[in-house]
mmCIF file of C-alpha atoms in Angstrom:
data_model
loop_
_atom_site.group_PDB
_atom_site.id
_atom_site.type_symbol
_atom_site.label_atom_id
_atom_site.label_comp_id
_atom_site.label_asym_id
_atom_site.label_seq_id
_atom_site.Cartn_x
_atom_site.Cartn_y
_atom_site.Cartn_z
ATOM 1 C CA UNK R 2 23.934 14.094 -25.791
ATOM 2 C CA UNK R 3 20.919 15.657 -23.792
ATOM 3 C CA UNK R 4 20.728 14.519 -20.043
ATOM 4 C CA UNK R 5 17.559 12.936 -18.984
ATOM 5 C CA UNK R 6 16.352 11.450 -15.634
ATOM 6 C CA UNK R 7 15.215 7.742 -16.199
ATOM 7 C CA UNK R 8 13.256 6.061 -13.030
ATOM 8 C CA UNK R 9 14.828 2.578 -13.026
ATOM 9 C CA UNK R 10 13.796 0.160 -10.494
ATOM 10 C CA UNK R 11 15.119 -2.593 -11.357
ATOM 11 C CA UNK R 12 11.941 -4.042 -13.076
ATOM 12 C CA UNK R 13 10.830 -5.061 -17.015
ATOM 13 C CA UNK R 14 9.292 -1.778 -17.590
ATOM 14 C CA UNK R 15 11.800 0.479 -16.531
ATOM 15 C CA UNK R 16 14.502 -1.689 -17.758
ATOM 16 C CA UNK R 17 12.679 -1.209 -21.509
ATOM 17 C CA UNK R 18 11.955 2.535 -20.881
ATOM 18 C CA UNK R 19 16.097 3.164 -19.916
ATOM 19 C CA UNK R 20 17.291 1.381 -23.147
ATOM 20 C CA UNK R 21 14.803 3.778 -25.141
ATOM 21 C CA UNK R 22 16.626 6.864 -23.935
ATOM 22 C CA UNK R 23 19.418 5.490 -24.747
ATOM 23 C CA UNK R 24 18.429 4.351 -28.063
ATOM 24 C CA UNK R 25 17.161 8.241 -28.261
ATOM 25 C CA UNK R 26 20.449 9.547 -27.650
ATOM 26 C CA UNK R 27 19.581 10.607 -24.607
ATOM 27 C CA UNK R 28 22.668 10.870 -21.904
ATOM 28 C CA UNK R 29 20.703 8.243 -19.353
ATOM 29 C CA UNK R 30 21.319 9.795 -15.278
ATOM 30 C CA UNK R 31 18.978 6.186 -13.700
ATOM 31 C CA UNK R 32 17.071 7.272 -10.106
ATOM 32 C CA UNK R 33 16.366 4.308 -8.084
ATOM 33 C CA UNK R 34 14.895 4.567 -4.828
ATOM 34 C CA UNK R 35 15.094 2.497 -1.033
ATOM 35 C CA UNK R 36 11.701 3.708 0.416
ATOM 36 C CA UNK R 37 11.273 1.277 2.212
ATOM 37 C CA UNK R 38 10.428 -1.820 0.159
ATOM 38 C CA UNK R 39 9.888 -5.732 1.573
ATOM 39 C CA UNK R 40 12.791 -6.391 -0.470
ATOM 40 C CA UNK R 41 16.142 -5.314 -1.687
ATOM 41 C CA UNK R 42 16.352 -7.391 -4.819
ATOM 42 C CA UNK R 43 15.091 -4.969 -7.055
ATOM 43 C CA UNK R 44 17.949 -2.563 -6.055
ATOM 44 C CA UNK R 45 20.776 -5.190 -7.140
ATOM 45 C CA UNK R 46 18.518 -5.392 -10.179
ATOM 46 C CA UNK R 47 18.168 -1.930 -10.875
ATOM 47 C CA UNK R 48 22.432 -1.485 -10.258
ATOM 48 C CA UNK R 49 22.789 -4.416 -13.157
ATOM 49 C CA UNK R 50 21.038 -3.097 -15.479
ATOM 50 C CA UNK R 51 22.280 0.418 -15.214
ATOM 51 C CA UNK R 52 25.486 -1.331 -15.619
ATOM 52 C CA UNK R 53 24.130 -2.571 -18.641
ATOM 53 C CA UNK R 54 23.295 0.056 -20.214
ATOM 54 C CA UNK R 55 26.082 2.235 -19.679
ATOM 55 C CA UNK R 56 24.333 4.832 -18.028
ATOM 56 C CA UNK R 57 26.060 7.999 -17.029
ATOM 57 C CA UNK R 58 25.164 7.877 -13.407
ATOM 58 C CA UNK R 59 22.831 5.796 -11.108
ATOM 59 C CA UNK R 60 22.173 7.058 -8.395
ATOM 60 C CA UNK R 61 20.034 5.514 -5.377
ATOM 61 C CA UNK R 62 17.989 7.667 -2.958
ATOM 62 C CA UNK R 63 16.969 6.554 0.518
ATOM 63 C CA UNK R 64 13.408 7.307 1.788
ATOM 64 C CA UNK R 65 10.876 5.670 3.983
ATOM 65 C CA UNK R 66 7.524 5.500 2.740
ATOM 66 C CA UNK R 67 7.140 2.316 4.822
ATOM 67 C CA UNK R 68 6.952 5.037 7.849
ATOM 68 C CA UNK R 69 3.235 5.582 5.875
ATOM 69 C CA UNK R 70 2.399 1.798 5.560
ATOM 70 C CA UNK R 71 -0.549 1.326 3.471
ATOM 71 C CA UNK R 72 0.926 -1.435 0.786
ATOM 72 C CA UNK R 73 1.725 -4.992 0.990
ATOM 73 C CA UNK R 74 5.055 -3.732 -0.304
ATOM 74 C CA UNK R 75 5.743 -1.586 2.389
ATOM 75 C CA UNK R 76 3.984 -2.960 5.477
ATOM 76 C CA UNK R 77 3.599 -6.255 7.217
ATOM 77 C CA UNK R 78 0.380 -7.291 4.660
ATOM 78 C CA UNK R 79 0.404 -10.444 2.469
ATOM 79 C CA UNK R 80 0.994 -10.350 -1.568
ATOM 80 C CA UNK R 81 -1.796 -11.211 -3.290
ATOM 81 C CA UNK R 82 -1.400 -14.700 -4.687
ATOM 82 C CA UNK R 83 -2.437 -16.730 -7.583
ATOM 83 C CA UNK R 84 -5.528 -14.061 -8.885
ATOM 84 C CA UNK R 85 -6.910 -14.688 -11.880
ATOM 85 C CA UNK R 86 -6.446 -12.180 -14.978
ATOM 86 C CA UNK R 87 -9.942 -11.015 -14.227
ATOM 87 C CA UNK R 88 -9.049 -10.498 -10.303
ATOM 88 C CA UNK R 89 -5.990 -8.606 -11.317
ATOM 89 C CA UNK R 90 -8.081 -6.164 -13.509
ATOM 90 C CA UNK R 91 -9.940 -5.177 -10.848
ATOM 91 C CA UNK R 92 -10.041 -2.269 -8.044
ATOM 92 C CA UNK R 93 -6.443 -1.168 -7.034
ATOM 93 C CA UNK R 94 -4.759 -3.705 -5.700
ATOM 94 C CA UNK R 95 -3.032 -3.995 -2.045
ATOM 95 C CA UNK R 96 0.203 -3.843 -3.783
ATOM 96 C CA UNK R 97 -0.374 -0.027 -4.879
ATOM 97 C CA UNK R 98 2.213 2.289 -2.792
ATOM 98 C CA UNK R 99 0.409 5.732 -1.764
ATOM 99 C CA UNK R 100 1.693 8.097 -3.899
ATOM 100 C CA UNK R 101 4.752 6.069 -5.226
ATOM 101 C CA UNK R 102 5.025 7.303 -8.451
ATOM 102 C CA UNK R 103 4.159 11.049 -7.543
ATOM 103 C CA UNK R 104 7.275 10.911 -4.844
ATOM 104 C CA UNK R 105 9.223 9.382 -7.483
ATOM 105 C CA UNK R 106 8.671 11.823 -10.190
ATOM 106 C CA UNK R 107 9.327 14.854 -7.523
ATOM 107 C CA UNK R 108 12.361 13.575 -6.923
ATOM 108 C CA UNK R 109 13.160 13.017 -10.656
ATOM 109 C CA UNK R 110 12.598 16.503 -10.927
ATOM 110 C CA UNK R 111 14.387 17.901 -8.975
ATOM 111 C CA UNK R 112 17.749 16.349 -10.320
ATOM 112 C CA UNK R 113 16.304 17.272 -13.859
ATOM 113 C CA UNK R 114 16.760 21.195 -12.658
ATOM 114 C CA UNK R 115 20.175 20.612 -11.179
ATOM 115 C CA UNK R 116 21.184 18.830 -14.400
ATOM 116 C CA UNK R 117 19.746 21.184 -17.519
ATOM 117 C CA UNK R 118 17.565 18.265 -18.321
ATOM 118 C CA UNK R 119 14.144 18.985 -19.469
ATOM 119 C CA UNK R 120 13.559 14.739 -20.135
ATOM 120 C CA UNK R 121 12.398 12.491 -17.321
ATOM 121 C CA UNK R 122 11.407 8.844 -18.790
ATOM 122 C CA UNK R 123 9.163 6.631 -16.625
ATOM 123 C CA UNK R 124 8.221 3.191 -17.585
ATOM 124 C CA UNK R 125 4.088 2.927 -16.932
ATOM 125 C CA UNK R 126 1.397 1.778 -19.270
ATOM 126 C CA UNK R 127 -2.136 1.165 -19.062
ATOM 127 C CA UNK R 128 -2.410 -2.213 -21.260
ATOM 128 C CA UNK R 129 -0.987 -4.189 -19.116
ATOM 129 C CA UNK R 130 -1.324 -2.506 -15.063
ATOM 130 C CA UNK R 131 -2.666 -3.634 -12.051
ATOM 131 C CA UNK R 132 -4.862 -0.845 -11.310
ATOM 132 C CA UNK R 133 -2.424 1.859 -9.986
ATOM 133 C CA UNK R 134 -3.763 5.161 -10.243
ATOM 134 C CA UNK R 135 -0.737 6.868 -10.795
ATOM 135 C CA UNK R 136 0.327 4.613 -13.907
ATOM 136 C CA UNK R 137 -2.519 6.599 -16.171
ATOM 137 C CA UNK R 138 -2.370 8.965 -18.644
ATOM 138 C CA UNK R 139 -3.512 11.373 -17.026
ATOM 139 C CA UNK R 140 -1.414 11.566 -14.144
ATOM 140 C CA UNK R 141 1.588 11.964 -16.479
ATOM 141 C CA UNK R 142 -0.043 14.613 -17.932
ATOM 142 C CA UNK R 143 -1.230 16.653 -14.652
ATOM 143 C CA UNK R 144 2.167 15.906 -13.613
ATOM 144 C CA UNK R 145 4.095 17.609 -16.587
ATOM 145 C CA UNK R 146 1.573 20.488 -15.659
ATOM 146 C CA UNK R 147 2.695 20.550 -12.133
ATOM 147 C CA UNK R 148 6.328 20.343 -13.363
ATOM 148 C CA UNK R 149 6.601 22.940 -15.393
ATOM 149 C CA UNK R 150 4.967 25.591 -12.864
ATOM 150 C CA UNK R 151 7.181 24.174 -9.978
ATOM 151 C CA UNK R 152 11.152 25.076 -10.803
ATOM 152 C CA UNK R 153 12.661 28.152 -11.250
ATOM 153 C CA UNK R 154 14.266 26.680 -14.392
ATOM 154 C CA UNK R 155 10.822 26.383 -15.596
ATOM 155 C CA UNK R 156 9.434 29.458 -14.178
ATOM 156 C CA UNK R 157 12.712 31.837 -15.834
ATOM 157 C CA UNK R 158 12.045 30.193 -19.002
ATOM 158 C CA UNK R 159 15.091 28.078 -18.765
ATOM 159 C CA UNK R 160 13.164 24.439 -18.797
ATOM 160 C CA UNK R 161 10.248 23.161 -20.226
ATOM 161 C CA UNK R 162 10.017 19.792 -19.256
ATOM 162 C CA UNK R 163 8.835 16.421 -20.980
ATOM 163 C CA UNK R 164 7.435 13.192 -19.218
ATOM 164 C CA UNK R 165 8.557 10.574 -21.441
ATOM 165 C CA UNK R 166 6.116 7.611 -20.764
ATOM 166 C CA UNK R 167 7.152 5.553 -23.934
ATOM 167 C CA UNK R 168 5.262 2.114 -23.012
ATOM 168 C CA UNK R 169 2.466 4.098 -21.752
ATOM 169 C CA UNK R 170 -0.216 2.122 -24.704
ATOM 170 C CA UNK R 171 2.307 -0.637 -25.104
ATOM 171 C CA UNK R 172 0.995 -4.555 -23.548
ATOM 172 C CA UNK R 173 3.342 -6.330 -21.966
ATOM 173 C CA UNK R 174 4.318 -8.411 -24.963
ATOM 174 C CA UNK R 175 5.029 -5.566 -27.036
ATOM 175 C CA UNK R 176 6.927 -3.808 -24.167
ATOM 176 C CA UNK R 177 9.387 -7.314 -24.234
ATOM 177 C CA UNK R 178 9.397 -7.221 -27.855
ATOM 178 C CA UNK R 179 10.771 -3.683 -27.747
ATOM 179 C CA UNK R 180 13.170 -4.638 -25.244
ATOM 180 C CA UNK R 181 14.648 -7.234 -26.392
ATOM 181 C CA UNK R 182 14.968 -5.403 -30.018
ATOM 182 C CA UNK R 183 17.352 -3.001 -28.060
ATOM 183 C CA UNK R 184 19.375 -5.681 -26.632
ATOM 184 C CA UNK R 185 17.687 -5.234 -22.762
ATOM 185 C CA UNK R 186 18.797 -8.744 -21.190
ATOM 186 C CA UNK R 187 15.538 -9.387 -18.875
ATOM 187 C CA UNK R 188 17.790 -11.807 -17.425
ATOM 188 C CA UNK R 189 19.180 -8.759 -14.950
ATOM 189 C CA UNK R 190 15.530 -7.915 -14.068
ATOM 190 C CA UNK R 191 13.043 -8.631 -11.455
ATOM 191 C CA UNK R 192 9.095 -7.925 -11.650
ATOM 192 C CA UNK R 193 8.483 -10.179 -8.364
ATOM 193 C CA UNK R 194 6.452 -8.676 -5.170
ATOM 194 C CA UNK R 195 7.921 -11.166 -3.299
ATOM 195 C CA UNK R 196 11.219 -12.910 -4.315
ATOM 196 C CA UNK R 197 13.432 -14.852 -2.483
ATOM 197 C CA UNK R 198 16.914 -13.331 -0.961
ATOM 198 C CA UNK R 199 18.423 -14.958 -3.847
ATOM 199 C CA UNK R 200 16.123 -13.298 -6.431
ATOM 200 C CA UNK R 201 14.465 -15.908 -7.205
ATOM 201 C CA UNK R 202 10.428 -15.056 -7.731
ATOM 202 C CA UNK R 203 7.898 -16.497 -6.340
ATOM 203 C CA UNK R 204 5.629 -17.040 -9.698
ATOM 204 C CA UNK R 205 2.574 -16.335 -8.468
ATOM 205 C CA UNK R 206 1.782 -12.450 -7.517
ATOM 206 C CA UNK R 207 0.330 -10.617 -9.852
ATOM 207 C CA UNK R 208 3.250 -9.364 -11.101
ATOM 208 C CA UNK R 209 4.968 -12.659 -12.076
ATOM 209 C CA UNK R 210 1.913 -13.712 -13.512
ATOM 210 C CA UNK R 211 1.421 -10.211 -15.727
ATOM 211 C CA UNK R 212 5.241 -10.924 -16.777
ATOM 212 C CA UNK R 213 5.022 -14.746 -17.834
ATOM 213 C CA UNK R 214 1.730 -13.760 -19.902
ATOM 214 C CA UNK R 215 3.673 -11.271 -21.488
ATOM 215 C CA UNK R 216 6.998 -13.550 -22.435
ATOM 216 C CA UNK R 217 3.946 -16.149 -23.309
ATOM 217 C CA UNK R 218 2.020 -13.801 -25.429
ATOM 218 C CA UNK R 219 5.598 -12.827 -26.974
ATOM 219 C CA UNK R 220 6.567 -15.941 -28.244
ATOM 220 C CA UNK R 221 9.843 -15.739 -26.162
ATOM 221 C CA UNK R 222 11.528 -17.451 -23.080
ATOM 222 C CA UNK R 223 11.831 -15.072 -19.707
ATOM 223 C CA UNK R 224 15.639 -15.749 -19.128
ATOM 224 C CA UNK R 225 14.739 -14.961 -15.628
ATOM 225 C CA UNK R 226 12.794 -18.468 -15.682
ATOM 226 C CA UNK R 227 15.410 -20.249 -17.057
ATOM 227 C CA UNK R 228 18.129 -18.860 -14.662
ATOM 228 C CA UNK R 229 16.071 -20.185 -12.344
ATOM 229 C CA UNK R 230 14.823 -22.878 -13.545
ATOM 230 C CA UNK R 231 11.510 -22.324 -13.284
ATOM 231 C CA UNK R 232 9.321 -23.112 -15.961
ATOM 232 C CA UNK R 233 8.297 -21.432 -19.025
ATOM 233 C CA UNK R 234 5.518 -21.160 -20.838
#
């Protein structure tokens, strides 16, 4: 089985894009990160999941992008509440982290050189997002450029290096539909900007909104909902 670097953080997306690589044959090595975050629930979500799915190794890295501020995820700023689909769609939202996805990524490769693994997977998509610029295509493309000019594994010839982004023109309900056709239990997830200690989320950032249209549009139940009790449309 061929290593590969999954980002997993704990969410519906990465969740679906882990159980992929597995279902690829890929030998799954899950990065999560603490950078910082409002919240540590998506950290005990991230560790069930990897548990889950049997990965080989999940390992959680510690960095403080809070330090840089900038987000309502990472600084003292409200989640947006309650916007409507069409508010959603619009500009990048306060909930975008400065260069999340490009720290992320740089991490991922770096453990892709020290493992022989020329497979990272990362769970964005463009159907479905809330504006983040670093969810595009063509970020993930730039940054496979970047990547495969920046190792010495790549640079000796040893690596050539693939950004799996497998949801990347997938909507939400197709990304659950996928999921749950692979046996992901969303049960273990959480999507929520702001959730309480117990996990429980709040049902109204845009995030819990994007996820119940997607279970909606589906035709299924979020099990997260009905742990809950919250209810489902």
């Amino acid at each position: 089985m061929k290593p590969a670097v999954v980002l997993l953080s704990g969410g519906l997306d990465s969740a679906t894009a882990s159980a992929i690589a597995t279902s690829e044959g890929f030998a799954v090595h899950a990065l999560s990160f603490r950078y910082g975050q409002r919240h540590g629930v998506e950290l005990e979500s991230a560790a069930r999941v990897a548990d889950a799915l049997g990965v080989v190794e999940h390992a959680v890295v510690e960095i403080d992008l809070r330090r840089f501020g900038g987000s309502a995820l990472t600084a003292d700023i409200p989640v947006p509440k309650g916007r409507s689909a069409g508010a959603i769609g619009e500009g990048i939202p306060v909930t975008y982290v400065p260069a999340r996805n490009t720290v992320f990524l740089s991490f991922a490769l770096a453990w892709a050189e020290t493992l022989g693994s020329e497979d990272i997977f990362i769970g964005v998509n463009v159907q479905d997002y809330s504006g983040y610029p670093d969810c595009r295509p063509a970020f993930i493309e730039a940054f496979e450029q970047m990547a495969n000019l920046a190792t010495a594994a790549g640079v000796e010839g040893r690596q050539s290096l693939k950004i799996h982004a497998p949801l990347m023109q997938m909507t939400k309900a197709e990304i659950i539909a996928r999921g749950l056709s692979l046996g992901v239990d969303y049960g273990l997830t959480s999507s929520c900007y702001d959730p309480g200690t117990d996990g429980r989320p709040c049902g109204l950032c845009d995030s819990c909104l994007l996820r119940a249209k997607g279970f909606a549009d589906a035709g299924y139940p979020d099990p997260l909902s009905l742990r809950f009790g919250l209810p489902v449309p």
